[in-house]
Amino acid sequence: MQRRTPSRALSVCFALLLALTATLTATVATAEVEHPRQQWLRNSTAGLFLHWGMFTAPRHLDCAAWERDVTEGGWTPDYWVDEARKLGASYIVLATFHSRLGYARPWPSKIPGSCATRRDLLGELVKAGKAKDVRVILYMTDDPQWHKEQGVETLDSAAYSAYKGRQVDLTTRNGFGQFSYDLFVEVMEDYPDLAGFWIDNDNEYWEQNRLYEQIRERRPSWLLSNNNEDTPIMDTVSNEQKTGMTPSYDYPQAAFTPMPRLTEADYKLPTTGDWWYDGGSHPVDFRLSTGRYVTNAGSSMKSLMAETPMVNGRFPPQQEQFNDFMAGWVPPIRSSLQGTEGGGYMYGGMQPGFWNDGAHGVVTVERGAKVQYVHVVTRPRTDLVRLRDNGYHVTKVTDLRTGERMRFSQSGGSLTILGITKWDAYDTVFKVETSGRQHFYDQSTLKATASSSRAGHPASALVDGGFQDYWDADAKLPVSLTLDLGKPRKAAYLAVNQREWSPTYARETFGRPEDSARIKDYRVYVSDDGKRWGKPVRTGAMRSARGVQFVDLGEQRARYVKLEVLNTWAGPQAPHFYQELQIDEIGVASGYPVSLGTAMPLEAERQSRSGSARLDLCAACSGLARVTGLGGGARNAVTYREVTVAEAGTYRLELDHTAATATSLAVSVNGATPVEVPITGDNPDVPAATAVAVPLLAGANTITLSSTAERGPGLDRIAVAPLPPASDVPKTTMTVDPSGLQWVGPGQQSLKVSAKLRLDVDDALDQVNLAPVAPAGWTVEGPAVTAATLRLGQTLEGSWTLTSPPGRDAGPADIPITASFQVLGRPNQVTRQFRVRTRPADRVFVREAEDSRNRLGSSGITNCSPCSGGQKVRNLGGSPDASVLFENVTVDTAREYTLFVDFTVNGDRSFFVTVNDGTPVEVKVSGVGNNTPYTMSVPVTLRAGANTIKIHNDTAAAPDLDRLSLG
């Protein structure tokens, strides 16, 4: 490849340019959130991430030997490009200049300092990709800490210092920043057809010397991506290796970047092993990988899939098999994945997420959202799919793979696709054609006010019709939002798009505590004058889920609608998200679109009625009607005579009903004694669902529904499905306080413990019981706490005193805190362990860093199997709030103690110890790897009684913290 200017000379030119720009008083450059250079990536579905370098197995410690084996092994760039195309990938990210792979550079660099090949592997790959419309992005690391991981120095400070004419230590962040800065410059000059840089976190030297601004000026068409950080000047934010979701493939649940920001999900295709080839043949989970591919597209996220090339560039057999599978699986549904956007967000579209009978999926939309694609990734246990239509009037539904025209029904805010018999193993896709969105008031005709707003994020952003601006509650809850419709109008439902800046559930990401800053409990009021509100027309809980959420209001006519948010799903363990709420848009609809070409099965209004049971119109109900007049006993009833199932067994019977207040239904199956089913209610015109388990015979069954209440509910429809698998336990969150391994003194001990159980999904838990299970000899003071039922967002809390047996030490003991409950008549339980250990004889105090009694600030907890409690606190240091404050460190006597600090560290770092807000004392430490606990001691003077000890470093990264103890 031709070089127009020697790289060293170019560096000098850049330095002169930098000096010039430093004299100007321009504002700091930031990248546009949306820019024409991004369009090719926005149109993409996926990329291929390749970690490949000197330490690819078998590991090479000599640069020339590695390059020789690469060439003699038959490496060719076309192989990578062709494999990328099989995956439907539009780009390749090449990670060779990687901290764990020897800092190798796959190009003949003129800059000494680390391995550089003579053969221009990068240039060959860029050329091969350009010929087949696959772009290449170069990975660059900011991190020198692994420079001697393999026992051999991989960074040559002497050679680089000689090149620069001054001493530079490449093993420091500043020195490495200088070296890598020069590499950026060299690559920009020599590879104009490169598509950009993928940057693994920031380096201070780069930022101080305006590297990103230089890239923007020199290569304005190139993209910049940053890993796990939302750096404003970057085009793309990459979210690395998210796990723990339900379902496991729904990667966007853990994402933290709202649209229209470009986002990637970068993850390993092999389910085990390293990011690079480690010599093993690791499996690829087709179900997990295809699910991620589709759900990422459903959130406008790009799937950056990591495969592990061997030294010769070829992929292990199981990865090649997956690529070959994708080459045939993707093309029939390509139109639904490429050039589309995620549905249910700023680009419009129906609601993604959990649907009926265990179904789960996403929606993608073409521009304008008149054409949408419903991706059923987890199929339901029945032959239909039902999802909220978000006001889109549906005219036609076809199976995208087969072209089969599907029967459907639409009413009450939902689209139901019927009679599905052909299911793809990984993604059944339905093309949904619509005539557009109906019944929503133009946002420009609405006005919004709020009881609290953060500066720069006013309530007017709720109805401005765009997603670049948003309303922020300014960390004040409860908060109320009032929508002025201009005059009294019909209001059937609200469509709420909350800002997608938080995950949907509590988690730790690289030690940072995260939680869902989304609406949990709410109330809705209406008023004609904005002053007299009366009782709420809706009271409920909103799911913690991505995409548009709905609040149905029933038959309302008013000028003002007020949404009162009582709380969010985020807990105090995640202070960045706790009490925070941001909303992009709230829409108000006057009604629901209707397409009644095919009747829904098991509608109440189509069944036999007796007594006072009568047909009643209901705009929010399926089929626009329901049966009312139930109540007063079995003489007033609805009877279904053709409830047909293929096999005899126990089934899930869903009852869709309307009720203003709590009431009940009596369910009789095939003439058996009726079973009383409690029914909740808060609005007489809004359907809700209650499910029970019922025995059915093979063939036709008769189900009769009545009510012994004075006033029974309205009945919209019923639905029958197989029971979910016994292994499916509804998602709950259970917290125990104090959490973390508990250290106690010798002899008998009494410990106070509390627990909270929260139901996180729409299922119901019945006969709920929460209590500790005492080990032999232990006693529990305090009763079990119980609830007849728990529904979405509801909690059950209890506190107890646990006392160990007399005459011996309390530890070790693992005490289960157990919540038992019934789901559809089947027993289930969830358990958390309260772990107790006796502290060593030479310690007067021991506490884990992850203990819930500590205040972590912006630091977070991560797993660490060698650490004393199996966890540690990471992301300490770099800012005043990235600390751990140990409160109530209690000692009997005022004197000097030895503070033992257990930590892990890779390289040289330091932390500060501050006792009782006194003068900080710096402690310098060093270690290898970040998974080996070390101990450092420092003298501290404590007063009798309670003390505070703070571990911190306000300006630089600190070691990870395992625990503190006093001797």
XYZ file of C-alpha atoms in Angstrom, residues 85-521:
437
model
C -21.094 -12.643 4.661
C -22.506 -16.020 5.721
C -23.462 -14.389 9.025
C -25.126 -11.478 7.282
C -22.340 -9.283 8.681
C -21.556 -6.006 6.940
C -18.299 -5.351 8.753
C -15.346 -6.963 10.509
C -13.692 -5.623 13.652
C -10.096 -6.871 13.810
C -8.724 -7.047 17.371
C -5.014 -7.825 17.043
C -3.572 -4.796 18.835
C -5.076 -6.237 22.001
C -3.680 -6.195 25.529
C -4.181 -9.945 26.004
C -2.858 -10.931 22.562
C 0.616 -9.378 22.670
C -0.162 -5.899 21.290
C 0.556 -7.211 17.792
C 0.045 -4.933 14.809
C -0.988 -6.738 11.603
C 0.637 -4.160 9.402
C 4.267 -3.181 8.627
C 4.447 -0.259 11.033
C 7.288 2.232 10.960
C 6.818 2.889 14.671
C 8.705 0.552 17.022
C 7.260 -0.519 20.342
C 5.473 -3.851 19.856
C 5.118 -6.681 17.347
C 4.475 -5.502 13.775
C 4.199 -7.823 10.775
C 6.148 -7.396 7.573
C 3.194 -8.630 5.572
C 0.374 -6.117 5.339
C -2.381 -8.331 6.718
C -4.576 -5.341 7.539
C -4.238 -3.896 4.061
C -5.082 -7.215 2.449
C -8.183 -7.573 4.626
C -9.383 -4.048 3.862
C -8.946 -4.647 0.117
C -10.724 -8.029 0.212
C -13.578 -6.562 2.215
C -14.005 -3.618 -0.130
C -14.331 -5.988 -3.081
C -17.262 -7.749 -1.398
C -18.865 -4.790 0.410
C -17.646 -5.785 3.878
C -16.065 -2.923 5.782
C -13.139 -3.321 8.196
C -12.815 -1.516 11.528
C -9.597 -1.680 13.547
C -9.673 -2.435 17.271
C -7.350 -0.333 19.467
C -6.704 -0.882 23.168
C -6.023 1.763 25.797
C -4.548 -0.671 28.324
C -0.845 -1.475 28.906
C -1.319 -3.458 32.112
C -0.998 -6.895 30.494
C 2.378 -6.143 28.904
C 4.135 -9.017 30.691
C 1.265 -11.440 31.221
C 3.069 -14.325 29.493
C 6.381 -13.682 31.267
C 7.876 -11.912 28.248
C 7.869 -8.140 27.794
C 5.681 -7.289 24.809
C 6.146 -3.505 24.879
C 9.558 -2.181 23.818
C 9.964 1.129 25.647
C 13.615 1.487 24.658
C 12.928 1.220 20.940
C 10.019 3.645 21.083
C 12.011 6.088 23.231
C 14.807 6.063 20.672
C 12.240 6.707 17.927
C 10.768 9.651 19.846
C 14.111 11.044 20.986
C 13.064 11.065 24.640
C 12.331 8.581 27.378
C 8.836 7.067 27.244
C 7.688 4.176 29.415
C 5.122 2.203 27.414
C 4.004 0.266 30.493
C 2.417 3.422 31.942
C -0.915 4.716 30.712
C 0.592 8.012 29.611
C 3.442 6.359 27.747
C 1.156 3.815 26.157
C -1.180 6.647 25.222
C 1.620 8.353 23.308
C 2.596 5.149 21.504
C -0.927 4.227 20.526
C -1.690 7.828 19.519
C 1.091 7.592 16.949
C -0.399 4.313 15.713
C -3.788 5.957 15.175
C -2.077 8.621 13.092
C -0.142 6.061 11.058
C -3.230 3.994 10.300
C -5.252 7.058 9.313
C -2.598 8.021 6.799
C -1.926 4.593 5.351
C -5.377 2.956 5.160
C -7.935 5.381 3.690
C -10.376 2.547 2.952
C -10.593 1.499 6.591
C -14.056 2.158 8.067
C -12.974 3.395 11.487
C -11.673 2.504 14.940
C -13.225 0.311 17.642
C -11.737 1.654 20.871
C -11.618 -0.401 24.070
C -12.153 2.440 26.564
C -10.477 5.833 26.660
C -6.904 6.856 27.401
C -6.251 10.169 29.109
C -3.451 11.061 26.697
C -5.773 10.616 23.720
C -8.392 12.858 25.249
C -5.927 15.540 26.361
C -4.438 15.638 22.884
C -7.791 15.671 21.063
C -7.217 12.434 19.217
C -10.871 11.907 18.376
C -11.192 15.418 16.968
C -8.140 14.743 14.798
C -9.762 11.578 13.464
C -12.928 13.510 12.665
C -10.922 16.080 10.695
C -8.596 13.673 8.923
C -11.112 10.878 8.216
C -14.628 12.371 8.452
C -16.269 9.252 6.989
C -14.785 6.883 9.578
C -16.778 5.601 12.513
C -15.644 5.608 16.139
C -16.935 3.046 18.596
C -16.259 2.796 22.314
C -16.640 -0.251 24.518
C -19.054 0.018 27.466
C -18.798 3.816 27.647
C -21.023 6.445 26.060
C -18.350 8.918 24.945
C -20.181 11.809 23.224
C -17.853 12.107 20.244
C -18.159 8.412 19.383
C -20.633 7.204 16.782
C -21.324 3.872 18.459
C -21.577 2.504 21.981
C -20.796 -1.192 22.332
C -22.371 -3.303 25.082
C -20.082 -6.208 25.962
C -21.150 -9.784 26.784
C -24.422 -9.222 28.652
C -25.887 -12.267 30.375
C -28.508 -13.096 32.993
C -31.586 -12.053 31.035
C -34.898 -13.923 30.842
C -35.052 -15.211 28.174
C -31.301 -15.534 27.937
C -31.155 -14.408 24.301
C -32.881 -11.052 24.881
C -29.625 -9.096 24.944
C -31.181 -5.591 24.785
C -32.675 -6.061 28.263
C -29.189 -5.296 29.609
C -28.395 -2.377 27.287
C -28.049 1.141 28.627
C -28.060 3.425 25.576
C -31.260 4.985 24.216
C -32.083 5.457 20.558
C -31.202 7.034 18.208
C -27.651 6.444 19.475
C -25.970 3.708 17.440
C -25.397 0.678 19.658
C -23.729 -2.692 19.333
C -24.075 -5.889 21.293
C -20.667 -7.546 21.231
C -20.665 -11.130 22.431
C -18.943 -14.460 21.943
C -20.511 -17.033 19.666
C -18.695 -19.921 21.418
C -20.554 -20.403 24.690
C -17.377 -21.258 26.601
C -13.710 -20.315 26.377
C -11.892 -17.041 25.784
C -12.568 -14.304 23.267
C -9.650 -15.702 21.268
C -8.759 -19.228 20.198
C -7.427 -21.053 23.275
C -6.875 -24.442 21.656
C -10.307 -25.814 22.535
C -13.268 -26.660 20.366
C -16.082 -24.797 22.092
C -19.757 -25.246 21.199
C -21.997 -22.615 19.657
C -25.527 -22.462 21.064
C -27.670 -21.976 17.952
C -30.745 -21.052 19.968
C -28.947 -18.425 22.045
C -27.026 -16.993 19.100
C -29.934 -16.691 16.666
C -32.104 -15.260 19.446
C -29.543 -12.575 20.159
C -29.228 -11.827 16.461
C -32.976 -11.235 16.136
C -33.681 -9.439 19.412
C -30.786 -7.077 18.829
C -32.280 -6.167 15.456
C -35.579 -5.637 17.273
C -33.925 -2.886 19.326
C -31.907 -1.396 16.439
C -28.744 -2.836 18.000
C -26.025 -4.336 15.836
C -24.880 -7.875 16.674
C -21.085 -7.851 16.816
C -20.446 -11.590 16.992
C -17.035 -12.736 18.200
C -15.483 -15.821 16.642
C -12.057 -17.213 17.460
C -9.800 -17.710 14.426
C -6.853 -20.030 14.779
C -3.330 -18.981 13.834
C -3.988 -19.780 10.171
C -7.157 -17.685 10.290
C -9.655 -20.503 10.003
C -12.433 -20.930 12.538
C -12.850 -24.062 14.646
C -15.323 -26.556 13.116
C -18.293 -25.743 15.369
C -18.074 -22.078 14.461
C -17.842 -22.878 10.762
C -20.946 -25.067 11.145
C -22.861 -22.168 12.654
C -21.741 -19.838 9.864
C -22.886 -22.363 7.257
C -26.248 -22.641 9.023
C -26.686 -18.870 9.068
C -25.866 -18.700 5.344
C -29.103 -20.586 4.674
C -31.225 -19.404 7.613
C -30.921 -15.622 7.223
C -31.729 -14.988 3.515
C -35.475 -15.865 3.665
C -35.982 -13.295 6.444
C -33.276 -10.809 5.430
C -35.830 -8.149 4.493
C -37.044 -8.123 8.108
C -33.549 -7.621 9.536
C -31.543 -5.413 7.197
C -32.575 -1.827 6.565
C -35.214 -2.045 9.319
C -35.412 -0.582 12.806
C -36.592 -1.923 16.120
C -40.362 -1.718 16.585
C -42.102 -0.252 19.627
C -39.600 2.571 20.032
C -38.947 5.893 18.314
C -39.439 4.414 14.856
C -42.986 3.258 15.632
C -44.321 -0.269 15.570
C -46.181 -2.717 17.758
C -45.137 -3.794 21.233
C -42.205 -6.211 21.609
C -41.465 -8.508 24.537
C -43.546 -11.120 26.309
C -46.769 -12.063 24.560
C -49.389 -14.753 25.180
C -48.864 -18.277 26.516
C -45.095 -18.062 26.962
C -44.416 -16.409 23.609
C -41.623 -13.883 23.359
C -40.286 -11.871 20.477
C -39.578 -8.525 18.888
C -40.869 -6.339 16.098
C -38.910 -4.723 13.287
C -40.289 -1.998 11.065
C -39.624 -0.547 7.659
C -39.359 3.216 7.369
C -42.677 4.776 8.389
C -43.733 1.529 10.170
C -46.566 0.756 7.777
C -44.833 -2.567 7.129
C -43.787 -4.426 10.265
C -42.313 -7.827 11.045
C -43.353 -9.830 14.094
C -40.491 -12.118 15.122
C -41.687 -14.981 17.338
C -38.439 -16.198 18.868
C -40.055 -18.272 21.625
C -43.261 -19.794 20.294
C -46.417 -19.879 22.428
C -47.905 -23.085 23.787
C -50.899 -22.509 21.494
C -51.417 -21.852 17.777
C -51.842 -18.085 18.030
C -49.752 -15.007 18.810
C -51.330 -11.987 20.458
C -49.614 -8.611 20.946
C -50.507 -4.958 21.482
C -50.931 -3.168 18.165
C -49.932 0.361 19.303
C -52.719 1.819 17.196
C -51.668 0.353 13.825
C -54.594 -0.785 11.680
C -53.644 -4.162 10.199
C -54.705 -5.077 6.673
C -52.697 -8.215 5.885
C -50.470 -10.789 7.623
C -48.226 -13.316 5.868
C -45.601 -15.820 6.966
C -42.404 -14.272 5.631
C -40.627 -17.604 5.085
C -43.456 -19.452 3.355
C -45.579 -16.656 1.922
C -48.700 -18.186 3.517
C -51.456 -15.665 4.164
C -52.487 -15.810 7.837
C -55.849 -15.331 9.482
C -55.922 -12.562 12.101
C -58.217 -10.589 14.353
C -57.722 -7.083 15.725
C -59.664 -5.265 18.424
C -59.297 -3.908 21.936
C -55.725 -2.774 21.266
C -54.351 -6.195 20.263
C -53.482 -8.045 17.067
C -53.981 -11.816 17.157
C -52.424 -13.985 14.431
C -54.429 -17.216 14.270
C -54.025 -20.803 13.144
C -50.231 -20.968 13.092
C -49.032 -24.464 12.215
C -45.566 -23.883 10.766
C -43.027 -22.752 13.328
C -39.375 -22.076 12.629
C -37.100 -23.541 15.289
C -35.521 -20.146 16.018
C -37.608 -17.291 14.582
C -41.037 -17.455 12.971
C -41.507 -14.141 11.156
C -44.829 -12.603 10.141
C -44.964 -9.683 7.744
C -47.695 -7.334 8.946
C -49.005 -4.725 6.536
C -50.943 -1.798 7.953
C -52.768 1.294 6.766
C -50.965 3.328 9.412
C -51.566 4.413 12.980
C -55.046 5.425 14.040
C -56.819 7.348 16.810
C -53.783 9.079 18.342
C -54.051 12.808 18.893
C -51.368 14.830 17.129
C -48.654 15.518 19.700
C -48.565 19.167 18.638
C -52.138 19.598 19.936
C -51.193 18.426 23.432
C -49.527 20.249 26.281
C -47.729 18.648 29.192
C -46.771 19.831 32.671
C -45.045 18.025 35.518
C -44.760 18.414 39.271
C -40.973 18.138 38.879
C -38.564 18.510 35.961
C -34.795 18.615 35.714
C -33.311 21.719 34.119
C -33.026 21.225 30.379
C -35.571 18.381 30.324
C -39.005 19.993 30.666
C -42.374 18.287 30.538
C -42.960 19.747 27.069
C -40.544 17.078 25.766
C -43.223 14.475 26.525
C -45.334 15.685 23.605
C -42.791 17.193 21.215
C -43.000 14.230 18.839
C -39.270 13.442 18.994
C -36.882 11.212 20.894
C -33.832 13.492 20.985
C -35.322 15.432 23.909
C -36.894 13.857 26.969
C -38.484 14.739 30.285
C -36.571 14.026 33.495
C -38.200 13.863 36.948
C -35.118 15.353 38.652
C -34.922 12.377 41.047
C -38.226 13.250 42.682
C -40.813 10.536 43.264
C -43.785 10.440 43.430
C -44.190 12.713 40.427
C -47.248 13.637 38.389
C -47.512 14.357 34.653
C -50.553 16.228 33.358
C -51.588 16.136 29.698
C -53.863 18.899 28.426
C -55.870 17.703 25.406
C -57.021 21.278 24.638
C -60.704 20.482 25.138
C -62.749 17.560 26.492
C -62.002 14.540 24.320
C -62.198 10.780 24.408
C -59.201 9.153 26.057
C -58.990 5.381 25.609
C -55.359 4.705 26.512
C -51.895 6.134 27.018
C -48.848 4.921 25.089
C -45.726 5.567 27.157
C -42.209 5.390 25.710
C -39.799 5.603 28.619
C -36.180 6.429 27.882
C -34.191 3.246 27.298
C -31.199 4.318 29.380
C -31.318 1.541 31.975
C -31.540 -2.270 31.920
C -34.880 -3.897 32.640
C -33.751 -5.616 35.834
C -31.222 -5.318 38.672
C -27.753 -6.438 37.610
C -24.044 -5.744 37.892
C -22.131 -4.765 34.751
C -18.371 -4.847 35.222
C -18.985 -4.104 38.870
C -21.352 -1.213 38.255
C -24.748 -1.566 39.946
C -27.632 -1.106 37.509
C -31.397 -1.325 37.781
C -34.538 -0.476 35.858
C -35.412 3.219 36.078
C -38.907 2.502 34.746
C -42.369 3.159 36.109
C -43.614 0.611 38.625
C -46.737 1.719 40.537
